[in-house]
Coordinates of C-alpha atoms in Angstrom, one line a residue:
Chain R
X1 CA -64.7 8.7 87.0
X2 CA -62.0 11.4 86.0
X3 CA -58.6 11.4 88.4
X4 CA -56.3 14.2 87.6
X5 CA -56.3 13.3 83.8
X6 CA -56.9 9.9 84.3
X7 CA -60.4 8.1 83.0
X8 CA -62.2 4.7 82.6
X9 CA -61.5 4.9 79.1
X10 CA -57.9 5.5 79.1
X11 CA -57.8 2.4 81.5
X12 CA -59.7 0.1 79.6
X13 CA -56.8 0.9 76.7
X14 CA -54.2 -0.2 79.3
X15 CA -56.0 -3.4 80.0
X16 CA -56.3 -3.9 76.4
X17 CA -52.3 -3.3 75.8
X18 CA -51.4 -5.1 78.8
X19 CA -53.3 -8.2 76.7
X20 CA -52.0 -7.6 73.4
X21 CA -48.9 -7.5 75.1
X22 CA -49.5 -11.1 76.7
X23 CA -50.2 -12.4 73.7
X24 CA -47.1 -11.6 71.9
X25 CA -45.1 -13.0 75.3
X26 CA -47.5 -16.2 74.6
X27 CA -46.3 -16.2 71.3
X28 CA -42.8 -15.5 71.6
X29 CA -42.8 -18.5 74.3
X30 CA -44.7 -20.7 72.1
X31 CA -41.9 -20.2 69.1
X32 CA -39.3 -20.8 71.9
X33 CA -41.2 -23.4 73.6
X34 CA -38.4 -26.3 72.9
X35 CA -35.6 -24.0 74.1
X36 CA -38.0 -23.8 77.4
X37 CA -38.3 -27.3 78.0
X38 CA -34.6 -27.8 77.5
X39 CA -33.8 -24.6 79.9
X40 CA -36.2 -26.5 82.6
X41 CA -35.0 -29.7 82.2
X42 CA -31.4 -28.4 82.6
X43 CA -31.7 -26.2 85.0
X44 CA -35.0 -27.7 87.6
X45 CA -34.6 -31.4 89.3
X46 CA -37.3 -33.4 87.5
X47 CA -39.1 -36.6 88.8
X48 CA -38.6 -37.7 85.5
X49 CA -36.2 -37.3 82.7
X50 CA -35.8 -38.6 78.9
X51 CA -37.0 -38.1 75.3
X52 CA -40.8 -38.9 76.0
X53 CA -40.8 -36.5 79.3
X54 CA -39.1 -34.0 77.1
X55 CA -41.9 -34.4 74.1
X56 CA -44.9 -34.7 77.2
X57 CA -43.6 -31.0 78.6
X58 CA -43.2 -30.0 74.8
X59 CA -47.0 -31.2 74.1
X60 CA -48.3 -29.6 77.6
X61 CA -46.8 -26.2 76.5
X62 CA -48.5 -26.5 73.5
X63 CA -51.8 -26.7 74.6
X64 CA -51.2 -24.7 77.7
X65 CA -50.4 -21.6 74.9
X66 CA -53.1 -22.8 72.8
X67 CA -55.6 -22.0 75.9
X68 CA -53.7 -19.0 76.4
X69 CA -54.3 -17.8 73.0
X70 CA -57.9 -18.5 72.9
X71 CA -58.4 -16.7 76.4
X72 CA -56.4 -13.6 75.8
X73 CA -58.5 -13.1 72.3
X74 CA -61.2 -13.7 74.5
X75 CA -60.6 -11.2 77.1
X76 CA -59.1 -9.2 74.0
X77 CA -62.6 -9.0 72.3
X78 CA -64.2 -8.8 76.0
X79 CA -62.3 -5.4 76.9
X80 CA -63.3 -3.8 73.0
X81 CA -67.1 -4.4 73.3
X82 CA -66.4 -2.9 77.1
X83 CA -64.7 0.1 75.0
X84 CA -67.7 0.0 72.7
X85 CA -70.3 0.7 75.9
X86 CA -71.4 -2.9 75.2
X87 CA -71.3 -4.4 79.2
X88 CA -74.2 -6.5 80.0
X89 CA -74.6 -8.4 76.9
X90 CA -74.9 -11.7 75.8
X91 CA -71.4 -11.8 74.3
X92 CA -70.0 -10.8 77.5
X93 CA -71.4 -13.9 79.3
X94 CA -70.1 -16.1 76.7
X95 CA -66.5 -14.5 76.9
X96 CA -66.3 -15.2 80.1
X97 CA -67.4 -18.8 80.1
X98 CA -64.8 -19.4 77.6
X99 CA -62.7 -17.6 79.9
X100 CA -63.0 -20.0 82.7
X101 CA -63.3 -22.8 80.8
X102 CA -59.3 -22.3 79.5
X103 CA -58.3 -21.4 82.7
X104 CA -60.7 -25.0 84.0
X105 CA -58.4 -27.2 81.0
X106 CA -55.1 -25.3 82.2
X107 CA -55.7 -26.9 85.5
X108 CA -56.7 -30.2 84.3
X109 CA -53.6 -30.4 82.0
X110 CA -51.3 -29.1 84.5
X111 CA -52.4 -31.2 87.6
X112 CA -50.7 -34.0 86.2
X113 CA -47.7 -33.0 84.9
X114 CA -47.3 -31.6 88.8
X115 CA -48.0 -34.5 90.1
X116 CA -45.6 -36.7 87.9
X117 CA -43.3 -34.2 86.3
X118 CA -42.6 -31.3 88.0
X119 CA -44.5 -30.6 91.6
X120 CA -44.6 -26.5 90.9
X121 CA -46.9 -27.6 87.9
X122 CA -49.7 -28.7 90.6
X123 CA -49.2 -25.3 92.4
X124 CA -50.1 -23.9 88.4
X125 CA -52.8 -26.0 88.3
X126 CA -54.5 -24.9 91.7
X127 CA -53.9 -21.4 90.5
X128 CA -55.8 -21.8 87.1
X129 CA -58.1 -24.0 89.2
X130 CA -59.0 -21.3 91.4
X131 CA -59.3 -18.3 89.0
X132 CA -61.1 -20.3 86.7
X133 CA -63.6 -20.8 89.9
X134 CA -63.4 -16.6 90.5
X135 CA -64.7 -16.3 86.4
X136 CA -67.1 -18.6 86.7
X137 CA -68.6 -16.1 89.8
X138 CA -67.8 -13.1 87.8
X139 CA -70.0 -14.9 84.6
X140 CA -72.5 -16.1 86.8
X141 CA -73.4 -12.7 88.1
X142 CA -73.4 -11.1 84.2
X143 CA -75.5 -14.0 83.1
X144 CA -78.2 -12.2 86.1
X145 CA -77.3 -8.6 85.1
X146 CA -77.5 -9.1 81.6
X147 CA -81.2 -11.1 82.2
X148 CA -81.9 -7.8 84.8
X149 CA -81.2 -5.4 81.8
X150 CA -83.5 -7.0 79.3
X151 CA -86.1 -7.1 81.7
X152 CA -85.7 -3.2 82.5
X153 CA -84.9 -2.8 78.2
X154 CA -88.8 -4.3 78.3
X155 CA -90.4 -2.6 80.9
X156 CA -92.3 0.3 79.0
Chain O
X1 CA -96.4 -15.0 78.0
X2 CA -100.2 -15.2 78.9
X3 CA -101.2 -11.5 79.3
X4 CA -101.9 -10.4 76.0
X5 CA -102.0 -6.5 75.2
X6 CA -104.7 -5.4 73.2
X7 CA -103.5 -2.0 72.3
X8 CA -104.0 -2.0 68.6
X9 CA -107.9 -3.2 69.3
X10 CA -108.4 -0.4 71.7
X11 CA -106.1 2.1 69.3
X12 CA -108.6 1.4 65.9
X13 CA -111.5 1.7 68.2
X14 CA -110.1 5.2 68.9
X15 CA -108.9 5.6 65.8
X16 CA -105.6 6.5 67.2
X17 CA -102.5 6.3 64.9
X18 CA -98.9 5.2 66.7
X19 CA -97.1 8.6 66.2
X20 CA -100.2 10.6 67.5
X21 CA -100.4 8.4 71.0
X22 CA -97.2 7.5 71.5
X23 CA -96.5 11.8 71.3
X24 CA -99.6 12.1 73.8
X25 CA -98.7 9.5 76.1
X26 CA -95.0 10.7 75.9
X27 CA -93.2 7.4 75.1
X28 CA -91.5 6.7 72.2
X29 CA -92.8 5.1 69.0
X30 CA -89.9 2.0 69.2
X31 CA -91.7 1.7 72.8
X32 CA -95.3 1.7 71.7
X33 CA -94.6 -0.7 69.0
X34 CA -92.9 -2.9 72.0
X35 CA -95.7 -2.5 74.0
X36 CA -97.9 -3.3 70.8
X37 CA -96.5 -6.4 69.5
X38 CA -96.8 -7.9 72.8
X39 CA -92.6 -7.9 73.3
X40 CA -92.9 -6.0 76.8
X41 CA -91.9 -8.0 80.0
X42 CA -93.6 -5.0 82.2
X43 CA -96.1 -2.0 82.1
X44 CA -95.2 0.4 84.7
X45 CA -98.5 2.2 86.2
X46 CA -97.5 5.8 85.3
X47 CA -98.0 4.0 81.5
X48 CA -101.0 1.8 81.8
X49 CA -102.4 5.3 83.6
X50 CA -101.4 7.9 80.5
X51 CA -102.8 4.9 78.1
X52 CA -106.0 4.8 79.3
X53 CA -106.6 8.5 79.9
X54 CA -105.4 8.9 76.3
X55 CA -107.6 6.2 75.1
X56 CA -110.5 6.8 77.7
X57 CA -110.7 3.0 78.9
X58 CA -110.2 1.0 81.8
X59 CA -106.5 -1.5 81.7
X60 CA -109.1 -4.2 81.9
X61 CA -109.4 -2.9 78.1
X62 CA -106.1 -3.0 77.5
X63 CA -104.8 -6.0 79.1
X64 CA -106.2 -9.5 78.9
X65 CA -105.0 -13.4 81.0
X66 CA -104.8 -16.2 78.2
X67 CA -104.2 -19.5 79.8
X68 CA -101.2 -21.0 78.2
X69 CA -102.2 -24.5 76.7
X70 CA -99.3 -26.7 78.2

């Protein structure tokens, strides 16, 4: 639907910047990630502090951007094939499990650290928790429409 | 699935060729060789209706219930 200049295609593009964009922030804190952990042990009252608390928030970061990565190229190749016309496919569905499925391990990973680290890590971890519940809804009802539309692709 | 089509039986009994019925029933030939090859998940009436006025039978002609050995 066209408003004043503005179309679906146009905001699709945004999307798509918006996540490229994400992905160099994920990248840029990933190459920075020791200077992080330093900065939020310095600056944040810890439950815990020391070398191994320092290389456990190091590790968590890690695999927190590794998730990160994996779900922005997701939703990355999710928004082209949306570009592309392609909607109800299968590859759509499987995007989207991934999706939730990082945002699932993001919660898994974090819940801990909240809980012995750093307590605004469990608030993290009920956010990824939570979104990676809302995904899971959103693949659930492409995994019907995509069914729905080879059933209608089949009906001569 | 256990209802077979038997298009291509009714189609050399007419001596019918693919372009020439898919044209008269107005479908396309991609959907005729669907509906052929026994891919199709449905037939809709206004179809199975052109099909057999093009091919002068009944559906019972057309369509047949195999019992799938399980």
């Amino acid at each position: 639907m066209k408003q004043g200049g503005w179309d679906e295609h146009k905001s699709i593009v945004l999307t798509r910047y918006v996540v490229a964009l994400a992905i160099v922030v994920s990248a840029g804190m990933t190459v920075c990630g020791p200077w992080l952990v330093q900065w939020l042990m310095a600056t944040h009252t810890l439950a815990h502090t020391g070398p191994a608390v320092e290389g456990a928030l190091l590790v968590l970061g890690y695999l927190c951007a590794a998730l990160a990565f994996w779900m922005l190229f997701n939703l990355y190749r999710f928004l082209r094939r949306l570009e592309q016309g392609q909607v109800f496919v299968p590859q759509t569905v499987q995007a989207l499990r991934r999706i939730s499925w990082c945002c699932t391990w993001a919660a898994v990973l974090c819940l801990p650290a909240g809980i012995w680290i750093y307590l605004p890590f469990v608030f993290l971890a009920v956010a990824a928790g939570f979104m990676a519940l809302l995904v899971r809804v959103l693949k659930n009802a492409f995994e019907q429409a995509v069914r729905m539309k080879d059933e209608l692709d089949y009906t001569i | 699935m256990p209802i077979v089509v038997n298009l291509d039986v009714m189609m050399a009994r007419r001596h019918k060729g693919a372009g020439e019925l898919a044209e008269e029933i107005g479908i396309t030939p991609a959907n005729l060789s669907i509906l052929k090859n026994n891919k199709a998940k449905a037939v809709r009436f206004s179809t199975l209706e052109a099909l057999c006025r093009a091919l002068d039978c009944q559906p019972a002609d057309l369509l047949e219930y195999i019992p799938e050995e399980h």
